PDBQT receptor file of N, H, CA, C and O in Angstrom, charges set to zero:
ATOM      1  N   MET A   1       0.827  -1.187   0.000  1.00  0.00    +0.000 N 
ATOM      2  CA  MET A   1       0.000   0.000   0.000  1.00  0.00    +0.000 C 
ATOM      3  C   MET A   1       0.872   1.252   0.000  1.00  0.00    +0.000 C 
ATOM      4  O   MET A   1       0.558   2.235  -0.671  1.00  0.00    +0.000 OA
ATOM      5  N   TRP A   2       1.983   1.211   0.765  1.00  0.00    +0.000 N 
ATOM      6  H   TRP A   2       2.238   0.413   1.310  1.00  0.00    +0.000 HD
ATOM      7  CA  TRP A   2       2.841   2.392   0.801  1.00  0.00    +0.000 C 
ATOM      8  C   TRP A   2       3.373   2.711  -0.586  1.00  0.00    +0.000 C 
ATOM      9  O   TRP A   2       3.399   3.873  -0.991  1.00  0.00    +0.000 OA
ATOM     10  N   LEU A   3       3.796   1.693  -1.311  1.00  0.00    +0.000 N 
ATOM     11  H   LEU A   3       3.776   0.749  -0.982  1.00  0.00    +0.000 HD
ATOM     12  CA  LEU A   3       4.372   1.914  -2.632  1.00  0.00    +0.000 C 
ATOM     13  C   LEU A   3       3.345   2.512  -3.593  1.00  0.00    +0.000 C 
ATOM     14  O   LEU A   3       3.667   3.413  -4.367  1.00  0.00    +0.000 OA
ATOM     15  N   ILE A   4       2.123   2.016  -3.543  1.00  0.00    +0.000 N 
ATOM     16  H   ILE A   4       1.861   1.284  -2.914  1.00  0.00    +0.000 HD
ATOM     17  CA  ILE A   4       1.078   2.545  -4.416  1.00  0.00    +0.000 C 
ATOM     18  C   ILE A   4       0.768   3.991  -4.055  1.00  0.00    +0.000 C 
ATOM     19  O   ILE A   4       0.675   4.840  -4.941  1.00  0.00    +0.000 OA
ATOM     20  N   ASP A   5       0.608   4.280  -2.781  1.00  0.00    +0.000 N 
ATOM     21  H   ASP A   5       0.683   3.590  -2.061  1.00  0.00    +0.000 HD
ATOM     22  CA  ASP A   5       0.313   5.637  -2.329  1.00  0.00    +0.000 C 
ATOM     23  C   ASP A   5       1.467   6.575  -2.634  1.00  0.00    +0.000 C 
ATOM     24  O   ASP A   5       1.258   7.704  -3.076  1.00  0.00    +0.000 OA
ATOM     25  N   SER A   6       2.673   6.112  -2.399  1.00  0.00    +0.000 N 
ATOM     26  H   SER A   6       2.843   5.195  -2.039  1.00  0.00    +0.000 HD
ATOM     27  CA  SER A   6       3.855   6.939  -2.591  1.00  0.00    +0.000 C 
ATOM     28  C   SER A   6       4.015   7.361  -4.043  1.00  0.00    +0.000 C 
ATOM     29  O   SER A   6       4.347   8.513  -4.323  1.00  0.00    +0.000 OA
ATOM     30  N   ARG A   7       3.787   6.464  -4.943  1.00  0.00    +0.000 N 
ATOM     31  H   ARG A   7       3.517   5.528  -4.716  1.00  0.00    +0.000 HD
ATOM     32  CA  ARG A   7       3.958   6.781  -6.360  1.00  0.00    +0.000 C 
ATOM     33  C   ARG A   7       2.952   7.823  -6.832  1.00  0.00    +0.000 C 
ATOM     34  O   ARG A   7       3.263   8.631  -7.707  1.00  0.00    +0.000 OA
ATOM     35  N   ARG A   8       1.760   7.814  -6.267  1.00  0.00    +0.000 N 
ATOM     36  H   ARG A   8       1.507   7.157  -5.556  1.00  0.00    +0.000 HD
ATOM     37  CA  ARG A   8       0.707   8.725  -6.726  1.00  0.00    +0.000 C 
ATOM     38  C   ARG A   8       0.771  10.098  -6.080  1.00  0.00    +0.000 C 
ATOM     39  O   ARG A   8       0.537  11.101  -6.753  1.00  0.00    +0.000 OA
ATOM     40  N   GLN A   9       1.081  10.168  -4.789  1.00  0.00    +0.000 N 
ATOM     41  H   GLN A   9       1.271   9.352  -4.243  1.00  0.00    +0.000 HD
ATOM     42  CA  GLN A   9       0.877  11.417  -4.062  1.00  0.00    +0.000 C 
ATOM     43  C   GLN A   9       2.141  12.085  -3.543  1.00  0.00    +0.000 C 
ATOM     44  O   GLN A   9       2.151  13.302  -3.359  1.00  0.00    +0.000 OA
ATOM     45  N   LYS A  10       3.179  11.349  -3.307  1.00  0.00    +0.000 N 
ATOM     46  H   LYS A  10       3.171  10.360  -3.456  1.00  0.00    +0.000 HD
ATOM     47  CA  LYS A  10       4.371  11.926  -2.682  1.00  0.00    +0.000 C 
ATOM     48  C   LYS A  10       5.307  12.479  -3.744  1.00  0.00    +0.000 C 
ATOM     49  O   LYS A  10       5.512  11.877  -4.798  1.00  0.00    +0.000 OA
ATOM     50  N   ARG A  11       5.867  13.639  -3.437  1.00  0.00    +0.000 N 
ATOM     51  H   ARG A  11       5.700  14.128  -2.581  1.00  0.00    +0.000 HD
ATOM     52  CA  ARG A  11       6.827  14.260  -4.349  1.00  0.00    +0.000 C 
ATOM     53  C   ARG A  11       8.128  14.496  -3.604  1.00  0.00    +0.000 C 
ATOM     54  O   ARG A  11       8.132  15.019  -2.490  1.00  0.00    +0.000 OA
ATOM     55  N   GLY A  12       9.200  14.117  -4.210  1.00  0.00    +0.000 N 
ATOM     56  H   GLY A  12       9.196  13.693  -5.116  1.00  0.00    +0.000 HD
ATOM     57  CA  GLY A  12      10.505  14.304  -3.609  1.00  0.00    +0.000 C 
ATOM     58  C   GLY A  12      10.898  13.135  -2.727  1.00  0.00    +0.000 C 
ATOM     59  O   GLY A  12      10.038  12.430  -2.198  1.00  0.00    +0.000 OA
ATOM     60  N   PRO A  13      12.182  12.930  -2.570  1.00  0.00    +0.000 N 
ATOM     61  CA  PRO A  13      12.663  11.784  -1.787  1.00  0.00    +0.000 C 
ATOM     62  C   PRO A  13      12.309  11.869  -0.306  1.00  0.00    +0.000 C 
ATOM     63  O   PRO A  13      12.067  10.838   0.322  1.00  0.00    +0.000 OA
ATOM     64  N   ALA A  14      12.273  13.057   0.261  1.00  0.00    +0.000 N 
ATOM     65  H   ALA A  14      12.469  13.894  -0.249  1.00  0.00    +0.000 HD
ATOM     66  CA  ALA A  14      11.956  13.184   1.689  1.00  0.00    +0.000 C 
ATOM     67  C   ALA A  14      10.551  12.678   1.982  1.00  0.00    +0.000 C 
ATOM     68  O   ALA A  14      10.350  11.926   2.936  1.00  0.00    +0.000 OA
ATOM     69  N   GLN A  15       9.585  13.077   1.180  1.00  0.00    +0.000 N 
ATOM     70  H   GLN A  15       9.748  13.688   0.405  1.00  0.00    +0.000 HD
ATOM     71  CA  GLN A  15       8.215  12.628   1.388  1.00  0.00    +0.000 C 
ATOM     72  C   GLN A  15       8.080  11.125   1.165  1.00  0.00    +0.000 C 
ATOM     73  O   GLN A  15       7.313  10.463   1.864  1.00  0.00    +0.000 OA
ATOM     74  N   GLN A  16       8.804  10.590   0.216  1.00  0.00    +0.000 N 
ATOM     75  H   GLN A  16       9.427  11.128  -0.352  1.00  0.00    +0.000 HD
ATOM     76  CA  GLN A  16       8.697   9.171  -0.082  1.00  0.00    +0.000 C 
ATOM     77  C   GLN A  16       9.370   8.304   0.972  1.00  0.00    +0.000 C 
ATOM     78  O   GLN A  16       9.019   7.133   1.119  1.00  0.00    +0.000 OA
ATOM     79  N   LEU A  17      10.318   8.848   1.700  1.00  0.00    +0.000 N 
ATOM     80  H   LEU A  17      10.603   9.799   1.581  1.00  0.00    +0.000 HD
ATOM     81  CA  LEU A  17      11.047   8.055   2.691  1.00  0.00    +0.000 C 
ATOM     82  C   LEU A  17      10.462   8.115   4.101  1.00  0.00    +0.000 C 
ATOM     83  O   LEU A  17      10.907   7.372   4.976  1.00  0.00    +0.000 OA
ATOM     84  N   VAL A  18       9.490   8.967   4.339  1.00  0.00    +0.000 N 
ATOM     85  H   VAL A  18       9.129   9.570   3.628  1.00  0.00    +0.000 HD
ATOM     86  CA  VAL A  18       8.943   9.115   5.693  1.00  0.00    +0.000 C 
ATOM     87  C   VAL A  18       8.425   7.780   6.232  1.00  0.00    +0.000 C 
ATOM     88  O   VAL A  18       8.796   7.381   7.336  1.00  0.00    +0.000 OA
ATOM     89  N   LEU A  19       7.589   7.096   5.486  1.00  0.00    +0.000 N 
ATOM     90  H   LEU A  19       7.287   7.420   4.590  1.00  0.00    +0.000 HD
ATOM     91  CA  LEU A  19       7.000   5.853   5.989  1.00  0.00    +0.000 C 
ATOM     92  C   LEU A  19       8.003   4.707   6.118  1.00  0.00    +0.000 C 
ATOM     93  O   LEU A  19       8.018   4.052   7.160  1.00  0.00    +0.000 OA
ATOM     94  N   PRO A  20       8.835   4.432   5.125  1.00  0.00    +0.000 N 
ATOM     95  CA  PRO A  20       9.781   3.336   5.322  1.00  0.00    +0.000 C 
ATOM     96  C   PRO A  20      10.782   3.600   6.447  1.00  0.00    +0.000 C 
ATOM     97  O   PRO A  20      11.178   2.675   7.155  1.00  0.00    +0.000 OA
ATOM     98  N   VAL A  21      11.192   4.855   6.611  1.00  0.00    +0.000 N 
ATOM     99  H   VAL A  21      10.870   5.607   6.035  1.00  0.00    +0.000 HD
ATOM    100  CA  VAL A  21      12.138   5.178   7.681  1.00  0.00    +0.000 C 
ATOM    101  C   VAL A  21      11.475   5.031   9.050  1.00  0.00    +0.000 C 
ATOM    102  O   VAL A  21      12.124   4.611  10.008  1.00  0.00    +0.000 OA
ATOM    103  N   SER A  22      10.195   5.371   9.150  1.00  0.00    +0.000 N 
ATOM    104  H   SER A  22       9.668   5.712   8.372  1.00  0.00    +0.000 HD
ATOM    105  CA  SER A  22       9.510   5.238  10.437  1.00  0.00    +0.000 C 
ATOM    106  C   SER A  22       9.160   3.789  10.771  1.00  0.00    +0.000 C 
ATOM    107  O   SER A  22       8.824   3.484  11.915  1.00  0.00    +0.000 OA
ATOM    108  N   ALA A  23       9.234   2.908   9.800  1.00  0.00    +0.000 N 
ATOM    109  H   ALA A  23       9.508   3.156   8.871  1.00  0.00    +0.000 HD
ATOM    110  CA  ALA A  23       8.932   1.492  10.064  1.00  0.00    +0.000 C 
ATOM    111  C   ALA A  23       9.948   0.882  11.025  1.00  0.00    +0.000 C 
ATOM    112  O   ALA A  23       9.580   0.051  11.855  1.00  0.00    +0.000 OA
ATOM    113  N   ALA A  24      11.203   1.271  10.931  1.00  0.00    +0.000 N 
ATOM    114  H   ALA A  24      11.501   1.946  10.256  1.00  0.00    +0.000 HD
ATOM    115  CA  ALA A  24      12.240   0.719  11.815  1.00  0.00    +0.000 C 
ATOM    116  C   ALA A  24      11.969   1.038  13.291  1.00  0.00    +0.000 C 
ATOM    117  O   ALA A  24      11.998   0.125  14.116  1.00  0.00    +0.000 OA
ATOM    118  N   PRO A  25      11.710   2.291  13.648  1.00  0.00    +0.000 N 
ATOM    119  CA  PRO A  25      11.397   2.564  15.055  1.00  0.00    +0.000 C 
ATOM    120  C   PRO A  25      10.113   1.871  15.533  1.00  0.00    +0.000 C 
ATOM    121  O   PRO A  25      10.017   1.487  16.699  1.00  0.00    +0.000 OA
ATOM    122  N   ILE A  26       9.149   1.713  14.657  1.00  0.00    +0.000 N 
ATOM    123  H   ILE A  26       9.228   2.025  13.710  1.00  0.00    +0.000 HD
ATOM    124  CA  ILE A  26       7.931   1.001  15.039  1.00  0.00    +0.000 C 
ATOM    125  C   ILE A  26       8.272  -0.439  15.387  1.00  0.00    +0.000 C 
ATOM    126  O   ILE A  26       7.772  -0.972  16.377  1.00  0.00    +0.000 OA
ATOM    127  N   LEU A  27       9.118  -1.075  14.585  1.00  0.00    +0.000 N 
ATOM    128  H   LEU A  27       9.524  -0.642  13.780  1.00  0.00    +0.000 HD
ATOM    129  CA  LEU A  27       9.530  -2.448  14.872  1.00  0.00    +0.000 C 
ATOM    130  C   LEU A  27      10.318  -2.528  16.179  1.00  0.00    +0.000 C 
ATOM    131  O   LEU A  27      10.159  -3.488  16.934  1.00  0.00    +0.000 OA
ATOM    132  N   VAL A  28      11.151  -1.551  16.452  1.00  0.00    +0.000 N 
ATOM    133  H   VAL A  28      11.280  -0.772  15.839  1.00  0.00    +0.000 HD
ATOM    134  CA  VAL A  28      11.916  -1.523  17.699  1.00  0.00    +0.000 C 
ATOM    135  C   VAL A  28      10.962  -1.385  18.889  1.00  0.00    +0.000 C 
ATOM    136  O   VAL A  28      11.223  -1.937  19.958  1.00  0.00    +0.000 OA
ATOM    137  N   CYS A  29       9.874  -0.662  18.711  1.00  0.00    +0.000 N 
ATOM    138  H   CYS A  29       9.662  -0.214  17.843  1.00  0.00    +0.000 HD
ATOM    139  CA  CYS A  29       8.900  -0.478  19.792  1.00  0.00    +0.000 C 
ATOM    140  C   CYS A  29       8.279  -1.800  20.248  1.00  0.00    +0.000 C 
ATOM    141  O   CYS A  29       7.816  -1.904  21.384  1.00  0.00    +0.000 OA
ATOM    142  N   THR A  30       8.267  -2.793  19.391  1.00  0.00    +0.000 N 
ATOM    143  H   THR A  30       8.643  -2.709  18.468  1.00  0.00    +0.000 HD
ATOM    144  CA  THR A  30       7.673  -4.071  19.773  1.00  0.00    +0.000 C 
ATOM    145  C   THR A  30       8.438  -4.731  20.907  1.00  0.00    +0.000 C 
ATOM    146  O   THR A  30       7.892  -5.586  21.605  1.00  0.00    +0.000 OA
ATOM    147  N   ALA A  31       9.685  -4.349  21.099  1.00  0.00    +0.000 N 
ATOM    148  H   ALA A  31      10.128  -3.655  20.532  1.00  0.00    +0.000 HD
ATOM    149  CA  ALA A  31      10.491  -4.917  22.170  1.00  0.00    +0.000 C 
ATOM    150  C   ALA A  31      10.386  -4.116  23.463  1.00  0.00    +0.000 C 
ATOM    151  O   ALA A  31      11.109  -4.392  24.420  1.00  0.00    +0.000 OA
ATOM    152  N   ALA A  32       9.509  -3.144  23.502  1.00  0.00    +0.000 N 
ATOM    153  H   ALA A  32       8.921  -2.920  22.725  1.00  0.00    +0.000 HD
ATOM    154  CA  ALA A  32       9.420  -2.253  24.657  1.00  0.00    +0.000 C 
ATOM    155  C   ALA A  32       8.503  -2.773  25.757  1.00  0.00    +0.000 C 
ATOM    156  O   ALA A  32       8.235  -2.054  26.720  1.00  0.00    +0.000 OA
ATOM    157  N   GLY A  33       8.025  -3.984  25.639  1.00  0.00    +0.000 N 
ATOM    158  H   GLY A  33       8.243  -4.568  24.857  1.00  0.00    +0.000 HD
ATOM    159  CA  GLY A  33       7.174  -4.553  26.683  1.00  0.00    +0.000 C 
ATOM    160  C   GLY A  33       5.850  -3.825  26.808  1.00  0.00    +0.000 C 
ATOM    161  O   GLY A  33       5.148  -3.613  25.819  1.00  0.00    +0.000 OA
ATOM    162  N   HIS A  34       5.510  -3.439  28.047  1.00  0.00    +0.000 N 
ATOM    163  H   HIS A  34       6.080  -3.611  28.851  1.00  0.00    +0.000 HD
ATOM    164  CA  HIS A  34       4.229  -2.766  28.297  1.00  0.00    +0.000 C 
ATOM    165  C   HIS A  34       4.155  -1.382  27.660  1.00  0.00    +0.000 C 
ATOM    166  O   HIS A  34       3.063  -0.858  27.443  1.00  0.00    +0.000 OA
ATOM    167  N   ALA A  35       5.280  -0.803  27.367  1.00  0.00    +0.000 N 
ATOM    168  H   ALA A  35       6.167  -1.230  27.543  1.00  0.00    +0.000 HD
ATOM    169  CA  ALA A  35       5.301   0.534  26.766  1.00  0.00    +0.000 C 
ATOM    170  C   ALA A  35       5.276   0.490  25.237  1.00  0.00    +0.000 C 
ATOM    171  O   ALA A  35       5.397   1.527  24.585  1.00  0.00    +0.000 OA
ATOM    172  N   ALA A  36       5.122  -0.696  24.667  1.00  0.00    +0.000 N 
ATOM    173  H   ALA A  36       5.023  -1.538  25.197  1.00  0.00    +0.000 HD
ATOM    174  CA  ALA A  36       5.193  -0.836  23.210  1.00  0.00    +0.000 C 
ATOM    175  C   ALA A  36       4.113  -0.033  22.494  1.00  0.00    +0.000 C 
ATOM    176  O   ALA A  36       4.399   0.663  21.519  1.00  0.00    +0.000 OA
ATOM    177  N   VAL A  37       2.892  -0.124  22.965  1.00  0.00    +0.000 N 
ATOM    178  H   VAL A  37       2.660  -0.689  23.756  1.00  0.00    +0.000 HD
ATOM    179  CA  VAL A  37       1.797   0.562  22.273  1.00  0.00    +0.000 C 
ATOM    180  C   VAL A  37       1.928   2.080  22.373  1.00  0.00    +0.000 C 
ATOM    181  O   VAL A  37       1.813   2.757  21.352  1.00  0.00    +0.000 OA
ATOM    182  N   PRO A  38       2.165   2.647  23.568  1.00  0.00    +0.000 N 
ATOM    183  CA  PRO A  38       2.344   4.108  23.605  1.00  0.00    +0.000 C 
ATOM    184  C   PRO A  38       3.573   4.571  22.805  1.00  0.00    +0.000 C 
ATOM    185  O   PRO A  38       3.540   5.623  22.166  1.00  0.00    +0.000 OA
ATOM    186  N   ALA A  39       4.641   3.791  22.842  1.00  0.00    +0.000 N 
ATOM    187  H   ALA A  39       4.668   2.936  23.361  1.00  0.00    +0.000 HD
ATOM    188  CA  ALA A  39       5.838   4.170  22.092  1.00  0.00    +0.000 C 
ATOM    189  C   ALA A  39       5.565   4.135  20.590  1.00  0.00    +0.000 C 
ATOM    190  O   ALA A  39       5.951   5.052  19.864  1.00  0.00    +0.000 OA
ATOM    191  N   ALA A  40       4.904   3.085  20.130  1.00  0.00    +0.000 N 
ATOM    192  H   ALA A  40       4.591   2.341  20.719  1.00  0.00    +0.000 HD
ATOM    193  CA  ALA A  40       4.566   3.003  18.711  1.00  0.00    +0.000 C 
ATOM    194  C   ALA A  40       3.603   4.121  18.320  1.00  0.00    +0.000 C 
ATOM    195  O   ALA A  40       3.694   4.662  17.218  1.00  0.00    +0.000 OA
ATOM    196  N   GLY A  41       2.690   4.465  19.209  1.00  0.00    +0.000 N 
ATOM    197  H   GLY A  41       2.616   4.025  20.104  1.00  0.00    +0.000 HD
ATOM    198  CA  GLY A  41       1.778   5.575  18.954  1.00  0.00    +0.000 C 
ATOM    199  C   GLY A  41       2.512   6.894  18.823  1.00  0.00    +0.000 C 
ATOM    200  O   GLY A  41       2.184   7.715  17.967  1.00  0.00    +0.000 OA
ATOM    201  N   ALA A  42       3.504   7.093  19.672  1.00  0.00    +0.000 N 
ATOM    202  H   ALA A  42       3.770   6.426  20.367  1.00  0.00    +0.000 HD
ATOM    203  CA  ALA A  42       4.301   8.323  19.600  1.00  0.00    +0.000 C 
ATOM    204  C   ALA A  42       5.076   8.388  18.285  1.00  0.00    +0.000 C 
ATOM    205  O   ALA A  42       5.161   9.445  17.660  1.00  0.00    +0.000 OA
ATOM    206  N   VAL A  43       5.635   7.265  17.874  1.00  0.00    +0.000 N 
ATOM    207  H   VAL A  43       5.566   6.406  18.382  1.00  0.00    +0.000 HD
ATOM    208  CA  VAL A  43       6.359   7.229  16.597  1.00  0.00    +0.000 C 
ATOM    209  C   VAL A  43       5.389   7.503  15.444  1.00  0.00    +0.000 C 
ATOM    210  O   VAL A  43       5.709   8.255  14.524  1.00  0.00    +0.000 OA
ATOM    211  N   ALA A  44       4.214   6.896  15.498  1.00  0.00    +0.000 N 
ATOM    212  H   ALA A  44       3.954   6.285  16.245  1.00  0.00    +0.000 HD
ATOM    213  CA  ALA A  44       3.220   7.111  14.441  1.00  0.00    +0.000 C 
ATOM    214  C   ALA A  44       2.783   8.571  14.394  1.00  0.00    +0.000 C 
ATOM    215  O   ALA A  44       2.647   9.139  13.310  1.00  0.00    +0.000 OA
ATOM    216  N   ALA A  45       2.561   9.183  15.551  1.00  0.00    +0.000 N 
ATOM    217  H   ALA A  45       2.670   8.722  16.431  1.00  0.00    +0.000 HD
ATOM    218  CA  ALA A  45       2.178  10.594  15.599  1.00  0.00    +0.000 C 
ATOM    219  C   ALA A  45       3.293  11.472  15.031  1.00  0.00    +0.000 C 
ATOM    220  O   ALA A  45       3.032  12.427  14.299  1.00  0.00    +0.000 OA
ATOM    221  N   GLY A  46       4.523  11.141  15.372  1.00  0.00    +0.000 N 
ATOM    222  H   GLY A  46       4.735  10.366  15.967  1.00  0.00    +0.000 HD
ATOM    223  CA  GLY A  46       5.652  11.886  14.817  1.00  0.00    +0.000 C 
ATOM    224  C   GLY A  46       5.749  11.740  13.310  1.00  0.00    +0.000 C 
ATOM    225  O   GLY A  46       6.084  12.690  12.602  1.00  0.00    +0.000 OA
ATOM    226  N   THR A  47       5.455  10.550  12.830  1.00  0.00    +0.000 N 
ATOM    227  H   THR A  47       5.183   9.779  13.405  1.00  0.00    +0.000 HD
ATOM    228  CA  THR A  47       5.472  10.300  11.388  1.00  0.00    +0.000 C 
ATOM    229  C   THR A  47       4.432  11.151  10.673  1.00  0.00    +0.000 C 
ATOM    230  O   THR A  47       4.706  11.731   9.623  1.00  0.00    +0.000 OA
ATOM    231  N   VAL A  48       3.248  11.219  11.245  1.00  0.00    +0.000 N 
ATOM    232  H   VAL A  48       3.026  10.747  12.099  1.00  0.00    +0.000 HD
ATOM    233  CA  VAL A  48       2.188  12.050  10.657  1.00  0.00    +0.000 C 
ATOM    234  C   VAL A  48       2.600  13.516  10.677  1.00  0.00    +0.000 C 
ATOM    235  O   VAL A  48       2.396  14.228   9.694  1.00  0.00    +0.000 OA
ATOM    236  N   ALA A  49       3.172  13.969  11.778  1.00  0.00    +0.000 N 
ATOM    237  H   ALA A  49       3.337  13.390  12.576  1.00  0.00    +0.000 HD
ATOM    238  CA  ALA A  49       3.590  15.373  11.878  1.00  0.00    +0.000 C 
ATOM    239  C   ALA A  49       4.655  15.710  10.838  1.00  0.00    +0.000 C 
ATOM    240  O   ALA A  49       4.587  16.757  10.194  1.00  0.00    +0.000 OA
ATOM    241  N   VAL A  50       5.624  14.836  10.678  1.00  0.00    +0.000 N 
ATOM    242  H   VAL A  50       5.679  13.986  11.202  1.00  0.00    +0.000 HD
ATOM    243  CA  VAL A  50       6.679  15.069   9.685  1.00  0.00    +0.000 C 
ATOM    244  C   VAL A  50       6.090  15.071   8.277  1.00  0.00    +0.000 C 
ATOM    245  O   VAL A  50       6.442  15.916   7.455  1.00  0.00    +0.000 OA
ATOM    246  N   SER A  51       5.206  14.137   8.005  1.00  0.00    +0.000 N 
ATOM    247  H   SER A  51       4.920  13.450   8.673  1.00  0.00    +0.000 HD
ATOM    248  CA  SER A  51       4.592  14.045   6.684  1.00  0.00    +0.000 C 
ATOM    249  C   SER A  51       3.764  15.285   6.357  1.00  0.00    +0.000 C 
ATOM    250  O   SER A  51       3.834  15.814   5.247  1.00  0.00    +0.000 OA
ATOM    251  N   VAL A  52       2.988  15.739   7.319  1.00  0.00    +0.000 N 
ATOM    252  H   VAL A  52       2.931  15.310   8.221  1.00  0.00    +0.000 HD
ATOM    253  CA  VAL A  52       2.171  16.943   7.108  1.00  0.00    +0.000 C 
ATOM    254  C   VAL A  52       3.066  18.163   6.891  1.00  0.00    +0.000 C 
ATOM    255  O   VAL A  52       2.785  18.994   6.027  1.00  0.00    +0.000 OA
ATOM    256  N   THR A  53       4.126  18.270   7.661  1.00  0.00    +0.000 N 
ATOM    257  H   THR A  53       4.353  17.595   8.363  1.00  0.00    +0.000 HD
ATOM    258  CA  THR A  53       5.051  19.399   7.513  1.00  0.00    +0.000 C 
ATOM    259  C   THR A  53       5.714  19.391   6.139  1.00  0.00    +0.000 C 
ATOM    260  O   THR A  53       5.799  20.428   5.481  1.00  0.00    +0.000 OA
ATOM    261  N   LEU A  54       6.185  18.218   5.705  1.00  0.00    +0.000 N 
ATOM    262  H   LEU A  54       6.116  17.376   6.239  1.00  0.00    +0.000 HD
ATOM    263  CA  LEU A  54       6.814  18.127   4.388  1.00  0.00    +0.000 C 
ATOM    264  C   LEU A  54       5.824  18.456   3.273  1.00  0.00    +0.000 C 
ATOM    265  O   LEU A  54       6.177  19.122   2.300  1.00  0.00    +0.000 OA
ATOM    266  N   THR A  55       4.598  17.994   3.417  1.00  0.00    +0.000 N 
ATOM    267  H   THR A  55       4.312  17.453   4.208  1.00  0.00    +0.000 HD
ATOM    268  CA  THR A  55       3.577  18.282   2.409  1.00  0.00    +0.000 C 
ATOM    269  C   THR A  55       3.269  19.770   2.365  1.00  0.00    +0.000 C 
ATOM    270  O   THR A  55       3.118  20.338   1.284  1.00  0.00    +0.000 OA
ATOM    271  N   ALA A  56       3.175  20.406   3.523  1.00  0.00    +0.000 N 
ATOM    272  H   ALA A  56       3.297  19.944   4.402  1.00  0.00    +0.000 HD
ATOM    273  CA  ALA A  56       2.905  21.845   3.568  1.00  0.00    +0.000 C 
ATOM    274  C   ALA A  56       4.053  22.629   2.942  1.00  0.00    +0.000 C 
ATOM    275  O   ALA A  56       3.829  23.589   2.205  1.00  0.00    +0.000 OA
ATOM    276  N   ARG A  57       5.267  22.220   3.236  1.00  0.00    +0.000 N 
ATOM    277  H   ARG A  57       5.449  21.440   3.834  1.00  0.00    +0.000 HD
ATOM    278  CA  ARG A  57       6.423  22.909   2.641  1.00  0.00    +0.000 C 
ATOM    279  C   ARG A  57       6.454  22.714   1.142  1.00  0.00    +0.000 C 
ATOM    280  O   ARG A  57       6.792  23.641   0.407  1.00  0.00    +0.000 OA
ATOM    281  N   GLN A  58       6.112  21.536   0.678  1.00  0.00    +0.000 N 
ATOM    282  H   GLN A  58       5.837  20.783   1.275  1.00  0.00    +0.000 HD
ATOM    283  CA  GLN A  58       6.085  21.272  -0.763  1.00  0.00    +0.000 C 
ATOM    284  C   GLN A  58       5.027  22.155  -1.426  1.00  0.00    +0.000 C 
ATOM    285  O   GLN A  58       5.263  22.703  -2.503  1.00  0.00    +0.000 OA
ATOM    286  N   GLY A  59       3.871  22.293  -0.792  1.00  0.00    +0.000 N 
ATOM    287  H   GLY A  59       3.680  21.847   0.082  1.00  0.00    +0.000 HD
ATOM    288  CA  GLY A  59       2.820  23.147  -1.340  1.00  0.00    +0.000 C 
ATOM    289  C   GLY A  59       3.264  24.593  -1.401  1.00  0.00    +0.000 C 
ATOM    290  O   GLY A  59       2.963  25.289  -2.370  1.00  0.00    +0.000 OA
ATOM    291  N   THR A  60       3.970  25.059  -0.388  1.00  0.00    +0.000 N 
ATOM    292  H   THR A  60       4.214  24.493   0.400  1.00  0.00    +0.000 HD
ATOM    293  CA  THR A  60       4.488  26.428  -0.372  1.00  0.00    +0.000 C 
ATOM    294  C   THR A  60       5.517  26.627  -1.466  1.00  0.00    +0.000 C 
ATOM    295  O   THR A  60       5.527  27.666  -2.128  1.00  0.00    +0.000 OA
ATOM    296  N   ALA A  61       6.383  25.643  -1.665  1.00  0.00    +0.000 N 
ATOM    297  H   ALA A  61       6.375  24.800  -1.128  1.00  0.00    +0.000 HD
ATOM    298  CA  ALA A  61       7.401  25.742  -2.702  1.00  0.00    +0.000 C 
ATOM    299  C   ALA A  61       6.766  25.770  -4.089  1.00  0.00    +0.000 C 
ATOM    300  O   ALA A  61       7.253  26.477  -4.972  1.00  0.00    +0.000 OA
ATOM    301  N   LEU A  62       5.687  25.014  -4.297  1.00  0.00    +0.000 N 
ATOM    302  H   LEU A  62       5.292  24.440  -3.580  1.00  0.00    +0.000 HD
ATOM    303  CA  LEU A  62       5.019  25.003  -5.582  1.00  0.00    +0.000 C 
ATOM    304  C   LEU A  62       4.328  26.339  -5.845  1.00  0.00    +0.000 C 
ATOM    305  O   LEU A  62       4.280  26.791  -6.988  1.00  0.00    +0.000 OA
ATOM    306  N   GLU A  63       3.792  26.976  -4.803  1.00  0.00    +0.000 N 
ATOM    307  H   GLU A  63       3.831  26.608  -3.874  1.00  0.00    +0.000 HD
ATOM    308  CA  GLU A  63       3.117  28.263  -4.966  1.00  0.00    +0.000 C 
ATOM    309  C   GLU A  63       4.102  29.361  -5.333  1.00  0.00    +0.000 C 
ATOM    310  O   GLU A  63       3.751  30.291  -6.060  1.00  0.00    +0.000 OA
ATOM    311  N   GLU A  64       5.336  29.263  -4.837  1.00  0.00    +0.000 N 
ATOM    312  H   GLU A  64       5.621  28.508  -4.246  1.00  0.00    +0.000 HD
ATOM    313  CA  GLU A  64       6.337  30.301  -5.100  1.00  0.00    +0.000 C 
ATOM    314  C   GLU A  64       6.877  30.239  -6.523  1.00  0.00    +0.000 C 
ATOM    315  O   GLU A  64       7.358  31.244  -7.047  1.00  0.00    +0.000 OA
ATOM    316  N   GLU A  65       6.802  29.074  -7.149  1.00  0.00    +0.000 N 
ATOM    317  H   GLU A  65       6.411  28.258  -6.724  1.00  0.00    +0.000 HD
ATOM    318  CA  GLU A  65       7.356  28.919  -8.500  1.00  0.00    +0.000 C 
ATOM    319  C   GLU A  65       6.537  29.579  -9.537  1.00  0.00    +0.000 C 
ATOM    320  O   GLU A  65       6.881  29.532 -10.718  1.00  0.00    +0.000 OA
TER     321      GLU A  65
């Protein structure tokens, strides 16, 4: 699903790498015991924040051109 979504909507290498790069910390969170779910949630929230920021910056850059 990531590959299909990435090809259609993401522009630039930074936007395309957000999800695969965040997959590693999510996998590491599985070893966190009782804190695994909150830790994975924090990583997921950070991933969304980074993605939204990159998308907003891309939109601003396109408007300036």
